[in-house]
mmCIF file of C-alpha atoms in Angstrom:
data_model
loop_
_atom_site.group_PDB
_atom_site.id
_atom_site.type_symbol
_atom_site.label_atom_id
_atom_site.label_comp_id
_atom_site.label_asym_id
_atom_site.label_seq_id
_atom_site.Cartn_x
_atom_site.Cartn_y
_atom_site.Cartn_z
ATOM 1 C CA MET A 8 -16.812 23.507 -3.830
ATOM 2 C CA LYS A 9 -16.666 22.884 0.088
ATOM 3 C CA LEU A 10 -19.688 23.919 0.651
ATOM 4 C CA LEU A 11 -21.552 22.332 -2.502
ATOM 5 C CA LEU A 12 -20.003 18.931 -0.993
ATOM 6 C CA ILE A 13 -20.843 19.841 2.542
ATOM 7 C CA ALA A 14 -24.773 21.487 1.440
ATOM 8 C CA ALA A 15 -24.119 17.639 0.515
ATOM 9 C CA TYR A 16 -22.963 15.955 3.345
ATOM 10 C CA LEU A 17 -26.180 17.754 5.467
ATOM 11 C CA ALA A 18 -29.122 16.947 2.530
ATOM 12 C CA ARG A 19 -28.150 13.501 2.770
ATOM 13 C CA PHE A 20 -28.101 13.333 7.444
ATOM 14 C CA ALA A 21 -31.923 15.603 7.134
ATOM 15 C CA ALA A 22 -32.956 12.794 5.104
ATOM 16 C CA ALA A 23 -32.230 10.374 7.927
ATOM 17 C CA TYR A 24 -33.592 12.558 10.300
ATOM 18 C CA LEU A 25 -36.763 13.210 8.409
ATOM 19 C CA LEU A 26 -36.722 9.285 7.881
ATOM 20 C CA ARG A 27 -36.425 8.517 11.852
ATOM 21 C CA TYR A 28 -38.926 11.141 12.724
ATOM 22 C CA LEU A 29 -41.571 9.797 10.669
ATOM 23 C CA ASN A 30 -40.609 6.161 12.342
ATOM 24 C CA LEU A 31 -40.990 8.223 16.144
ATOM 25 C CA ARG A 32 -44.431 9.505 14.506
ATOM 26 C CA HIS A 33 -45.169 6.554 13.303
ATOM 27 C CA LEU A 34 -45.120 4.750 16.539
ATOM 28 C CA ALA A 35 -45.979 6.652 19.137
ATOM 29 C CA ARG A 36 -49.591 6.679 17.384
ATOM 30 C CA HIS A 37 -49.818 3.219 16.761
ATOM 31 C CA GLY A 38 -47.028 1.683 19.789
ATOM 32 C CA SER A 39 -49.985 0.674 21.857
ATOM 33 C CA SER A 40 -52.078 -1.431 19.874
ATOM 34 C CA VAL A 41 -51.071 -5.071 19.999
ATOM 35 C CA PRO A 42 -50.895 -6.541 16.496
ATOM 36 C CA GLU A 43 -53.414 -9.940 15.559
ATOM 37 C CA GLY A 44 -51.309 -12.349 15.621
ATOM 38 C CA PHE A 45 -49.738 -10.996 19.063
ATOM 39 C CA ALA A 46 -52.649 -11.203 21.587
ATOM 40 C CA GLY A 47 -52.421 -13.257 24.013
ATOM 41 C CA ALA A 48 -47.795 -12.857 23.799
ATOM 42 C CA ILE A 49 -47.565 -9.728 24.424
ATOM 43 C CA ASP A 50 -50.140 -7.089 26.197
ATOM 44 C CA ALA A 51 -50.297 -3.116 26.567
ATOM 45 C CA GLU A 52 -48.310 -2.886 28.530
ATOM 46 C CA ALA A 53 -45.313 -4.740 26.776
ATOM 47 C CA MET A 54 -46.301 -2.957 23.717
ATOM 48 C CA ALA A 55 -45.540 0.566 25.936
ATOM 49 C CA LYS A 56 -42.083 -0.691 27.519
ATOM 50 C CA SER A 57 -41.183 -1.209 23.579
ATOM 51 C CA ALA A 58 -42.264 1.629 22.221
ATOM 52 C CA ARG A 59 -40.256 3.642 24.802
ATOM 53 C CA TYR A 60 -36.836 1.415 24.352
ATOM 54 C CA THR A 61 -37.070 1.913 20.740
ATOM 55 C CA VAL A 62 -37.804 5.973 21.470
ATOM 56 C CA GLU A 63 -34.414 6.090 23.928
ATOM 57 C CA GLN A 64 -32.618 4.131 21.030
ATOM 58 C CA SER A 65 -32.901 6.286 18.824
ATOM 59 C CA LYS A 66 -32.483 9.823 20.383
ATOM 60 C CA VAL A 67 -28.939 8.291 21.513
ATOM 61 C CA GLY A 68 -28.916 7.227 17.935
ATOM 62 C CA LEU A 69 -29.760 11.044 16.445
ATOM 63 C CA ILE A 70 -27.353 12.127 18.985
ATOM 64 C CA GLN A 71 -24.336 10.582 18.382
ATOM 65 C CA SER A 72 -25.078 11.162 14.339
ATOM 66 C CA VAL A 73 -24.805 14.227 14.944
ATOM 67 C CA TYR A 74 -21.754 14.545 17.104
ATOM 68 C CA ASP A 75 -20.345 12.190 14.693
ATOM 69 C CA SER A 76 -21.470 14.308 11.722
ATOM 70 C CA ALA A 77 -20.181 17.424 13.132
ATOM 71 C CA LEU A 78 -16.453 16.005 13.953
ATOM 72 C CA LEU A 79 -16.164 14.515 10.724
ATOM 73 C CA LEU A 80 -16.640 17.739 8.578
ATOM 74 C CA ALA A 81 -14.404 19.858 11.056
ATOM 75 C CA PHE A 82 -11.775 17.284 10.143
ATOM 76 C CA LEU A 83 -12.800 17.678 6.872
ATOM 77 C CA PHE A 84 -13.343 20.870 6.730
ATOM 78 C CA THR A 85 -11.109 22.848 8.958
ATOM 79 C CA PRO A 86 -7.462 23.176 8.589
ATOM 80 C CA LEU A 87 -7.398 19.604 10.688
ATOM 81 C CA LEU A 88 -6.996 17.257 7.702
ATOM 82 C CA PRO A 89 -4.277 19.133 6.468
ATOM 83 C CA ARG A 90 -2.449 19.498 9.588
ATOM 84 C CA TYR A 91 -2.722 15.833 10.670
ATOM 85 C CA ASP A 92 -1.421 14.788 7.152
ATOM 86 C CA ALA A 93 2.056 17.399 6.594
ATOM 87 C CA TRP A 94 2.504 16.069 10.241
ATOM 88 C CA ILE A 95 2.131 12.221 9.615
ATOM 89 C CA SER A 96 3.799 12.879 6.169
ATOM 90 C CA SER A 97 7.400 14.337 8.212
ATOM 91 C CA LEU A 98 7.150 11.611 10.385
ATOM 92 C CA SER A 99 9.919 9.545 9.071
ATOM 93 C CA GLY A 100 10.019 5.833 7.996
ATOM 94 C CA SER A 101 8.460 4.808 4.462
ATOM 95 C CA PRO A 102 5.205 5.682 2.905
ATOM 96 C CA VAL A 103 4.169 2.521 3.240
ATOM 97 C CA ILE A 104 4.428 2.854 8.064
ATOM 98 C CA ARG A 105 3.672 6.676 7.061
ATOM 99 C CA GLY A 106 0.141 5.328 5.707
ATOM 100 C CA LEU A 107 -0.220 2.991 8.325
ATOM 101 C CA LEU A 108 -0.043 5.513 11.181
ATOM 102 C CA PHE A 109 -2.531 7.578 9.156
ATOM 103 C CA VAL A 110 -5.158 5.011 9.278
ATOM 104 C CA LEU A 111 -4.310 3.685 12.484
ATOM 105 C CA ILE A 112 -3.463 6.901 14.962
ATOM 106 C CA LEU A 113 -7.412 8.715 13.208
ATOM 107 C CA THR A 114 -9.537 4.330 13.478
ATOM 108 C CA LEU A 115 -7.737 4.610 17.685
ATOM 109 C CA VAL A 116 -9.180 8.218 18.676
ATOM 110 C CA GLN A 117 -12.511 7.486 16.611
ATOM 111 C CA SER A 118 -12.579 4.642 18.363
ATOM 112 C CA ILE A 119 -11.834 6.581 21.315
ATOM 113 C CA LEU A 120 -14.925 9.226 21.069
ATOM 114 C CA GLU A 121 -17.376 6.628 20.817
ATOM 115 C CA ILE A 122 -16.042 5.086 23.541
ATOM 116 C CA PRO A 123 -19.308 7.652 26.073
ATOM 117 C CA PHE A 124 -22.295 6.024 23.883
ATOM 118 C CA SER A 125 -21.029 2.758 23.681
ATOM 119 C CA LEU A 126 -21.061 2.732 27.511
ATOM 120 C CA TYR A 127 -24.654 5.110 27.882
ATOM 121 C CA THR A 128 -26.006 2.747 25.981
ATOM 122 C CA THR A 129 -24.916 -0.205 27.648
ATOM 123 C CA PHE A 130 -25.110 0.650 31.359
ATOM 124 C CA ARG A 131 -27.836 3.103 31.171
ATOM 125 C CA ILE A 132 -30.500 2.626 28.517
ATOM 126 C CA GLU A 133 -29.595 -1.743 28.422
ATOM 127 C CA LYS A 134 -29.699 -1.525 31.612
ATOM 128 C CA ARG A 135 -32.997 0.121 32.517
ATOM 129 C CA TYR A 136 -34.728 -2.644 29.801
ATOM 130 C CA GLY A 137 -33.066 -5.294 32.199
ATOM 131 C CA PHE A 138 -30.849 -6.012 28.975
ATOM 132 C CA ASN A 139 -27.555 -5.610 30.481
ATOM 133 C CA THR A 140 -25.455 -8.621 32.454
ATOM 134 C CA THR A 141 -21.881 -7.456 31.745
ATOM 135 C CA THR A 142 -19.691 -5.615 34.800
ATOM 136 C CA PRO A 143 -17.622 -2.589 33.956
ATOM 137 C CA ARG A 144 -14.778 -4.818 33.660
ATOM 138 C CA LEU A 145 -16.298 -6.819 31.113
ATOM 139 C CA TRP A 146 -17.099 -4.147 29.570
ATOM 140 C CA PHE A 147 -12.814 -2.827 28.961
ATOM 141 C CA THR A 148 -11.742 -6.074 28.638
ATOM 142 C CA ASP A 149 -14.473 -6.663 25.680
ATOM 143 C CA LEU A 150 -13.374 -2.599 24.227
ATOM 144 C CA LEU A 151 -10.024 -3.549 25.113
ATOM 145 C CA LYS A 152 -9.749 -7.246 22.884
ATOM 146 C CA SER A 153 -11.785 -5.681 20.057
ATOM 147 C CA THR A 154 -9.839 -2.794 19.443
ATOM 148 C CA LEU A 155 -6.444 -5.035 19.770
ATOM 149 C CA ILE A 156 -7.766 -7.602 17.308
ATOM 150 C CA SER A 157 -9.368 -4.947 14.635
ATOM 151 C CA GLY A 158 -5.882 -3.195 14.495
ATOM 152 C CA LEU A 159 -4.696 -6.137 14.051
ATOM 153 C CA LEU A 160 -6.430 -6.598 11.253
ATOM 154 C CA LEU A 161 -6.572 -3.125 10.166
ATOM 155 C CA ALA A 162 -3.215 -2.744 10.054
ATOM 156 C CA ILE A 163 -3.045 -6.584 7.784
ATOM 157 C CA LEU A 164 -5.256 -4.693 5.007
ATOM 158 C CA ALA A 165 -4.041 -1.208 4.944
ATOM 159 C CA SER A 166 -0.054 -2.182 4.511
ATOM 160 C CA SER A 167 -0.835 -4.191 2.448
ATOM 161 C CA ALA A 168 -3.288 -2.065 0.856
ATOM 162 C CA LEU A 169 -0.693 0.539 0.675
ATOM 163 C CA LEU A 170 2.600 -2.168 -0.632
ATOM 164 C CA LEU A 171 0.031 -3.352 -3.949
ATOM 165 C CA VAL A 172 -0.663 1.248 -4.480
ATOM 166 C CA ARG A 173 2.596 1.903 -4.307
ATOM 167 C CA HIS A 174 3.945 -1.428 -6.146
ATOM 168 C CA SER A 175 1.418 -1.619 -9.092
ATOM 169 C CA PRO A 176 0.296 1.853 -9.707
ATOM 170 C CA GLU A 177 -2.082 1.430 -12.335
ATOM 171 C CA LEU A 178 -3.455 -2.037 -11.073
ATOM 172 C CA TRP A 179 -3.453 -1.771 -7.688
ATOM 173 C CA TRP A 180 -7.355 -1.552 -7.654
ATOM 174 C CA LEU A 181 -7.873 -4.833 -8.772
ATOM 175 C CA TRP A 182 -4.706 -5.992 -6.537
ATOM 176 C CA VAL A 183 -6.227 -4.645 -3.113
ATOM 177 C CA TRP A 184 -9.702 -6.322 -4.168
ATOM 178 C CA ALA A 185 -8.553 -9.391 -4.932
ATOM 179 C CA PHE A 186 -6.530 -9.325 -1.592
ATOM 180 C CA PHE A 187 -9.908 -7.792 0.404
ATOM 181 C CA ALA A 188 -11.725 -10.236 -1.395
ATOM 182 C CA LEU A 189 -8.947 -13.591 -0.189
ATOM 183 C CA PHE A 190 -8.615 -11.874 3.682
ATOM 184 C CA SER A 191 -12.228 -12.088 3.776
ATOM 185 C CA ILE A 192 -12.968 -15.576 2.961
ATOM 186 C CA THR A 193 -10.150 -16.510 5.384
ATOM 187 C CA MET A 194 -11.205 -14.796 7.948
ATOM 188 C CA MET A 195 -14.852 -16.182 7.602
ATOM 189 C CA TYR A 196 -13.268 -19.864 8.582
ATOM 190 C CA LEU A 197 -10.618 -18.688 11.115
ATOM 191 C CA SER A 198 -12.987 -16.247 12.749
ATOM 192 C CA PRO A 199 -14.978 -19.358 14.369
ATOM 193 C CA TYR A 200 -11.955 -20.324 15.696
ATOM 194 C CA LEU A 201 -9.752 -17.600 16.401
ATOM 195 C CA ILE A 202 -11.659 -14.691 17.039
ATOM 196 C CA GLU A 203 -15.080 -15.672 18.592
ATOM 197 C CA PRO A 204 -14.232 -18.110 21.213
ATOM 198 C CA LEU A 205 -11.907 -14.609 22.876
ATOM 199 C CA PHE A 206 -14.659 -12.964 23.304
ATOM 200 C CA SER A 207 -17.901 -15.869 24.632
ATOM 201 C CA LYS A 208 -17.796 -19.509 25.470
ATOM 202 C CA PHE A 209 -19.029 -22.311 23.793
ATOM 203 C CA GLU A 210 -20.011 -25.831 24.888
ATOM 204 C CA PRO A 211 -22.168 -28.185 22.797
ATOM 205 C CA LEU A 212 -25.969 -28.305 23.622
ATOM 206 C CA GLY A 213 -26.490 -30.089 26.494
ATOM 207 C CA ASP A 214 -29.503 -31.592 26.118
ATOM 208 C CA PRO A 215 -29.171 -34.866 24.081
ATOM 209 C CA LEU A 216 -32.921 -34.533 23.062
ATOM 210 C CA LEU A 217 -32.660 -31.578 20.966
ATOM 211 C CA GLU A 218 -29.187 -32.367 20.150
ATOM 212 C CA GLU A 219 -31.430 -35.266 18.269
ATOM 213 C CA GLU A 220 -34.000 -33.389 16.904
ATOM 214 C CA ILE A 221 -31.917 -30.822 15.598
ATOM 215 C CA ARG A 222 -29.514 -33.554 13.467
ATOM 216 C CA ARG A 223 -32.810 -35.300 12.185
ATOM 217 C CA LEU A 224 -33.563 -31.504 10.796
ATOM 218 C CA LEU A 225 -31.286 -30.969 9.239
ATOM 219 C CA GLU A 226 -30.672 -34.307 7.416
ATOM 220 C CA LYS A 227 -33.795 -33.980 5.933
ATOM 221 C CA GLY A 228 -32.827 -30.237 5.166
ATOM 222 C CA GLY A 229 -29.515 -31.887 2.943
ATOM 223 C CA LEU A 230 -27.406 -29.520 5.232
ATOM 224 C CA GLN A 231 -24.265 -30.827 7.158
ATOM 225 C CA VAL A 232 -22.923 -28.538 9.972
ATOM 226 C CA LYS A 233 -19.847 -29.552 12.321
ATOM 227 C CA GLY A 234 -21.473 -28.590 15.755
ATOM 228 C CA VAL A 235 -24.580 -26.695 17.186
ATOM 229 C CA LEU A 236 -23.305 -24.649 19.975
ATOM 230 C CA LYS A 237 -24.132 -22.558 22.753
ATOM 231 C CA MET A 238 -22.763 -19.850 23.420
ATOM 232 C CA ASP A 239 -22.799 -17.665 27.163
ATOM 233 C CA ALA A 240 -24.642 -14.372 25.626
ATOM 234 C CA SER A 241 -26.084 -14.242 29.336
ATOM 235 C CA ARG A 242 -22.447 -12.885 30.623
ATOM 236 C CA ARG A 243 -23.228 -9.768 28.643
ATOM 237 C CA SER A 244 -26.267 -9.513 27.648
ATOM 238 C CA LEU A 245 -30.369 -10.715 28.348
ATOM 239 C CA HIS A 246 -31.147 -9.729 24.325
ATOM 240 C CA SER A 247 -31.718 -13.659 22.804
ATOM 241 C CA ASN A 248 -30.291 -14.707 18.849
ATOM 242 C CA ALA A 249 -28.897 -17.477 16.337
ATOM 243 C CA TYR A 250 -26.624 -17.615 14.018
ATOM 244 C CA PHE A 251 -24.765 -19.931 11.145
ATOM 245 C CA THR A 252 -21.227 -18.783 11.532
ATOM 246 C CA GLY A 253 -18.297 -19.922 8.956
ATOM 247 C CA ILE A 254 -18.233 -21.866 5.608
ATOM 248 C CA GLY A 255 -17.407 -24.632 3.800
ATOM 249 C CA ARG A 256 -16.542 -27.815 6.058
ATOM 250 C CA VAL A 257 -16.421 -25.114 9.685
ATOM 251 C CA LYS A 258 -20.204 -24.448 9.354
ATOM 252 C CA ARG A 259 -21.947 -24.178 12.460
ATOM 253 C CA ILE A 260 -24.435 -23.454 14.143
ATOM 254 C CA VAL A 261 -25.197 -20.790 17.590
ATOM 255 C CA LEU A 262 -27.649 -20.987 19.502
ATOM 256 C CA TYR A 263 -27.582 -17.946 22.236
ATOM 257 C CA ASP A 264 -27.965 -20.101 25.940
ATOM 258 C CA THR A 265 -31.169 -16.644 26.206
ATOM 259 C CA LEU A 266 -32.764 -17.989 23.448
ATOM 260 C CA ILE A 267 -32.096 -21.608 24.355
ATOM 261 C CA LYS A 268 -34.598 -20.830 27.600
ATOM 262 C CA GLN A 269 -36.706 -18.534 26.277
ATOM 263 C CA MET A 270 -38.011 -20.924 23.516
ATOM 264 C CA GLU A 271 -39.910 -24.720 23.224
ATOM 265 C CA HIS A 272 -37.840 -27.541 21.243
ATOM 266 C CA SER A 273 -39.941 -26.738 18.351
ATOM 267 C CA GLU A 274 -39.980 -22.697 18.636
ATOM 268 C CA LEU A 275 -35.803 -23.571 18.359
ATOM 269 C CA LEU A 276 -35.795 -26.221 15.648
ATOM 270 C CA ALA A 277 -38.238 -23.318 13.090
ATOM 271 C CA ILE A 278 -35.518 -20.556 14.157
ATOM 272 C CA LEU A 279 -32.871 -23.482 12.896
ATOM 273 C CA ALA A 280 -34.931 -24.030 10.330
ATOM 274 C CA HIS A 281 -34.534 -20.674 9.174
ATOM 275 C CA GLU A 282 -31.064 -20.686 9.498
ATOM 276 C CA ALA A 283 -30.405 -23.346 7.358
ATOM 277 C CA GLY A 284 -32.414 -21.956 5.014
ATOM 278 C CA HIS A 285 -29.859 -18.702 3.853
ATOM 279 C CA TRP A 286 -27.585 -21.901 3.336
ATOM 280 C CA LYS A 287 -29.280 -24.231 1.597
ATOM 281 C CA LYS A 288 -30.783 -21.364 -0.508
ATOM 282 C CA GLY A 289 -27.557 -19.752 -1.862
ATOM 283 C CA HIS A 290 -27.933 -16.275 -0.039
ATOM 284 C CA ILE A 291 -24.456 -16.373 2.092
ATOM 285 C CA TRP A 292 -22.124 -17.510 -1.352
ATOM 286 C CA LYS A 293 -25.398 -15.313 -3.255
ATOM 287 C CA ARG A 294 -24.194 -12.607 -0.724
ATOM 288 C CA LEU A 295 -20.631 -12.459 -0.734
ATOM 289 C CA VAL A 296 -20.472 -12.545 -4.953
ATOM 290 C CA LEU A 297 -22.730 -9.565 -4.859
ATOM 291 C CA MET A 298 -20.958 -7.714 -2.316
ATOM 292 C CA GLU A 299 -17.386 -8.558 -3.745
ATOM 293 C CA GLY A 300 -18.231 -7.114 -7.139
ATOM 294 C CA ALA A 301 -19.872 -3.703 -5.634
ATOM 295 C CA ALA A 302 -16.181 -3.399 -4.013
ATOM 296 C CA LEU A 303 -14.141 -3.767 -7.207
ATOM 297 C CA ALA A 304 -16.985 -1.100 -8.714
ATOM 298 C CA LEU A 305 -15.247 0.491 -5.821
ATOM 299 C CA PHE A 306 -12.016 -0.503 -5.797
ATOM 300 C CA PHE A 307 -12.092 1.145 -9.472
ATOM 301 C CA ALA A 308 -14.153 4.138 -9.016
ATOM 302 C CA VAL A 309 -11.285 5.297 -6.184
ATOM 303 C CA TYR A 310 -8.910 4.440 -8.557
ATOM 304 C CA HIS A 311 -9.762 6.190 -10.851
ATOM 305 C CA LEU A 312 -11.024 9.285 -8.007
ATOM 306 C CA VAL A 313 -7.630 9.434 -6.822
ATOM 307 C CA SER A 314 -5.861 8.871 -10.383
ATOM 308 C CA TRP A 315 -7.150 12.252 -11.583
ATOM 309 C CA GLY A 316 -5.648 14.838 -9.396
ATOM 310 C CA GLY A 317 -8.078 17.293 -8.899
ATOM 311 C CA LEU A 318 -9.576 15.305 -4.824
ATOM 312 C CA PRO A 319 -7.694 17.463 -2.577
ATOM 313 C CA GLY A 320 -8.882 20.699 -4.163
ATOM 314 C CA LEU A 321 -12.799 19.909 -3.766
ATOM 315 C CA PHE A 322 -11.331 19.632 -0.285
ATOM 316 C CA GLY A 323 -9.425 22.568 -0.044
ATOM 317 C CA VAL A 324 -6.934 21.509 -0.118
ATOM 318 C CA ASP A 325 -3.508 22.109 -2.860
ATOM 319 C CA GLN A 326 -2.144 18.731 -1.935
ATOM 320 C CA ALA A 327 -3.001 15.949 -0.084
ATOM 321 C CA SER A 328 -1.362 12.183 0.669
ATOM 322 C CA PHE A 329 -2.629 8.804 -0.819
ATOM 323 C CA ALA A 330 -4.812 7.992 2.740
ATOM 324 C CA ALA A 331 -6.361 11.423 3.352
ATOM 325 C CA GLN A 332 -7.801 11.160 -0.161
ATOM 326 C CA ILE A 333 -8.949 7.861 0.785
ATOM 327 C CA ILE A 334 -11.245 9.822 3.915
ATOM 328 C CA MET A 335 -12.143 12.571 0.682
ATOM 329 C CA VAL A 336 -13.440 9.409 -1.891
ATOM 330 C CA SER A 337 -14.792 7.399 2.025
ATOM 331 C CA PHE A 338 -16.940 11.146 1.552
ATOM 332 C CA LEU A 339 -17.764 11.524 -1.170
ATOM 333 C CA PHE A 340 -19.228 7.675 -1.385
ATOM 334 C CA SER A 341 -21.326 8.520 1.661
ATOM 335 C CA ILE A 342 -22.993 10.402 0.323
ATOM 336 C CA ALA A 343 -23.495 9.522 -3.350
ATOM 337 C CA LEU A 344 -24.165 5.495 -2.120
ATOM 338 C CA PHE A 345 -27.059 6.672 0.378
ATOM 339 C CA PRO A 346 -29.896 6.848 -2.132
ATOM 340 C CA LEU A 347 -28.901 2.884 -2.179
ATOM 341 C CA THR A 348 -29.382 1.951 0.644
ATOM 342 C CA PRO A 349 -32.829 0.538 0.292
ATOM 343 C CA LEU A 350 -31.756 -1.524 -2.345
ATOM 344 C CA GLY A 351 -29.500 -3.326 -0.404
ATOM 345 C CA SER A 352 -32.374 -4.137 2.873
ATOM 346 C CA TRP A 353 -34.704 -4.929 -0.209
ATOM 347 C CA LEU A 354 -32.038 -7.629 -1.642
ATOM 348 C CA SER A 355 -31.732 -8.940 2.900
ATOM 349 C CA ARG A 356 -35.629 -8.741 2.807
ATOM 350 C CA ARG A 357 -36.034 -10.992 -0.280
ATOM 351 C CA ASN A 358 -33.155 -13.993 0.854
ATOM 352 C CA GLU A 359 -35.335 -13.711 4.407
ATOM 353 C CA TRP A 360 -39.006 -13.497 2.987
ATOM 354 C CA GLU A 361 -37.398 -17.317 1.534
ATOM 355 C CA ALA A 362 -35.705 -18.596 4.308
ATOM 356 C CA ASP A 363 -38.663 -18.471 6.045
ATOM 357 C CA ARG A 364 -40.337 -20.153 3.298
ATOM 358 C CA PHE A 365 -37.761 -22.624 3.395
ATOM 359 C CA ALA A 366 -37.886 -23.352 7.414
ATOM 360 C CA ALA A 367 -42.481 -23.649 7.358
ATOM 361 C CA GLU A 368 -41.609 -26.275 4.868
ATOM 362 C CA LEU A 369 -38.563 -27.650 6.558
ATOM 363 C CA SER A 370 -40.431 -28.453 9.810
ATOM 364 C CA GLY A 371 -43.709 -28.577 8.434
ATOM 365 C CA THR A 372 -45.199 -26.077 11.152
ATOM 366 C CA PRO A 373 -45.371 -22.349 10.362
ATOM 367 C CA GLU A 374 -46.754 -21.862 14.011
ATOM 368 C CA ALA A 375 -43.644 -22.741 15.855
ATOM 369 C CA LEU A 376 -41.513 -19.940 13.439
ATOM 370 C CA ALA A 377 -44.462 -17.811 13.819
ATOM 371 C CA SER A 378 -44.516 -18.215 17.565
ATOM 372 C CA ALA A 379 -40.784 -18.254 18.243
ATOM 373 C CA LEU A 380 -41.041 -15.280 16.223
ATOM 374 C CA VAL A 381 -43.024 -13.327 19.369
ATOM 375 C CA LYS A 382 -41.301 -14.384 21.742
ATOM 376 C CA LEU A 383 -38.202 -12.817 20.039
ATOM 377 C CA SER A 384 -39.958 -9.109 19.489
ATOM 378 C CA ARG A 385 -41.144 -9.374 23.058
ATOM 379 C CA GLU A 386 -37.674 -10.300 24.794
ATOM 380 C CA ASN A 387 -36.201 -8.348 22.765
ATOM 381 C CA LEU A 388 -38.556 -4.947 23.003
ATOM 382 C CA ALA A 389 -38.900 -4.529 19.196
ATOM 383 C CA ASN A 390 -40.565 -2.244 17.154
ATOM 384 C CA LEU A 391 -43.804 -3.444 16.211
ATOM 385 C CA HIS A 392 -44.520 -0.169 14.105
ATOM 386 C CA PRO A 393 -41.914 0.684 12.452
ATOM 387 C CA HIS A 394 -43.341 3.241 9.580
ATOM 388 C CA PRO A 395 -43.470 1.673 6.687
ATOM 389 C CA VAL A 396 -40.922 4.386 4.559
ATOM 390 C CA TYR A 397 -38.114 3.373 7.075
ATOM 391 C CA ALA A 398 -38.677 -0.171 6.439
ATOM 392 C CA SER A 399 -38.592 -0.268 3.594
ATOM 393 C CA PHE A 400 -35.283 2.468 3.851
ATOM 394 C CA TYR A 401 -33.719 0.855 6.918
ATOM 395 C CA TYR A 402 -34.600 -3.371 7.248
ATOM 396 C CA SER A 403 -32.892 -5.720 6.270
ATOM 397 C CA HIS A 404 -35.743 -7.926 8.101
ATOM 398 C CA PRO A 405 -39.132 -8.154 7.030
ATOM 399 C CA PRO A 406 -41.011 -6.245 9.637
ATOM 400 C CA VAL A 407 -42.086 -9.379 12.140
ATOM 401 C CA VAL A 408 -45.613 -8.437 11.753
ATOM 402 C CA ALA A 409 -45.602 -8.677 8.596
ATOM 403 C CA ARG A 410 -43.655 -11.835 9.180
ATOM 404 C CA VAL A 411 -45.782 -13.810 11.292
ATOM 405 C CA ALA A 412 -49.105 -12.699 9.148
ATOM 406 C CA ARG A 413 -47.864 -14.467 5.971
ATOM 407 C CA LEU A 414 -46.424 -18.008 8.564
ATOM 408 C CA LEU A 415 -50.100 -17.786 9.767
ATOM 409 C CA ARG A 416 -52.584 -17.456 7.180
#
């Protein structure tokens, strides 16, 4: 059975590799051609630079994928997992404490093993293409903060889940799901005030005219937000973006300072109208309900797999702790759920189309959003020629060329 599981995982890896290969081959064939609607804003030199950037990112991503897969298979299908599990089980303390240590130590080791790729991507690739502005000190500070915060949040979730498993052996899957859902919604409220300010500085736009135009736009769209803020993204990178954060009465619009420098007012308003469209169309809540529904089904499946008792045998071990079995289940899910990736991508792209339509109607100038998308593509060196199958499988947003064409027709 071990060989069958390994073969299934390798088949999944091969499928992902094939998709990446198709995308790069498609880029090699079409990457130099400037799409219709982009002429004058992007030239052949910019297209070539974008292609090189995409290729370098893909190559590093492939190496990291091979690296991660090799480590995972080695951990699960050699004596590493049972020995690690036995060592944790030999420690003093309650089962909850031991289970928490199992998760935290494993997560910390995984984070450390990923550091070389983060360093190379940030200080080689991003620097080579003119994006990186972070310093080694700031990078390390961010790493330390994110490790501590994620460790704290993971400790809360894992310890709570283990306690619920211990005290409700038959219905823990339902209580854990409910707690995780409540925790997720709570963090959506608290993150803009407790976590995001630890990494970035948020301040008023400092442009009264733009602020007034944004206020009128949001009033026209019937959307209330707590504030429109500028984020000092340029401290770390010259990539540009905008996003909504928070829910309910704490909704905020955040604009990267890099985006403000790159865009005209009409283009910024079009981008904000697109983001507002996600809220107006209920995409955030719909996605949350969908995700929580899927999570409930997954927790129910986890409960039955663990209760079955044959899970350790699939991996060639006689027994395994609850925490170890969760790792095993995660491995199985990574294989079983891979074919469903295009479904999630399609649902996300459908929301993006709706937000584009809303933005065009609200602003009254679809050309402004099209112009903004062209600039975003140029400034971020986006791949304008993804393979259709690759885009269908992975892209959460429609390919930008298709979005611009639909806005301008």
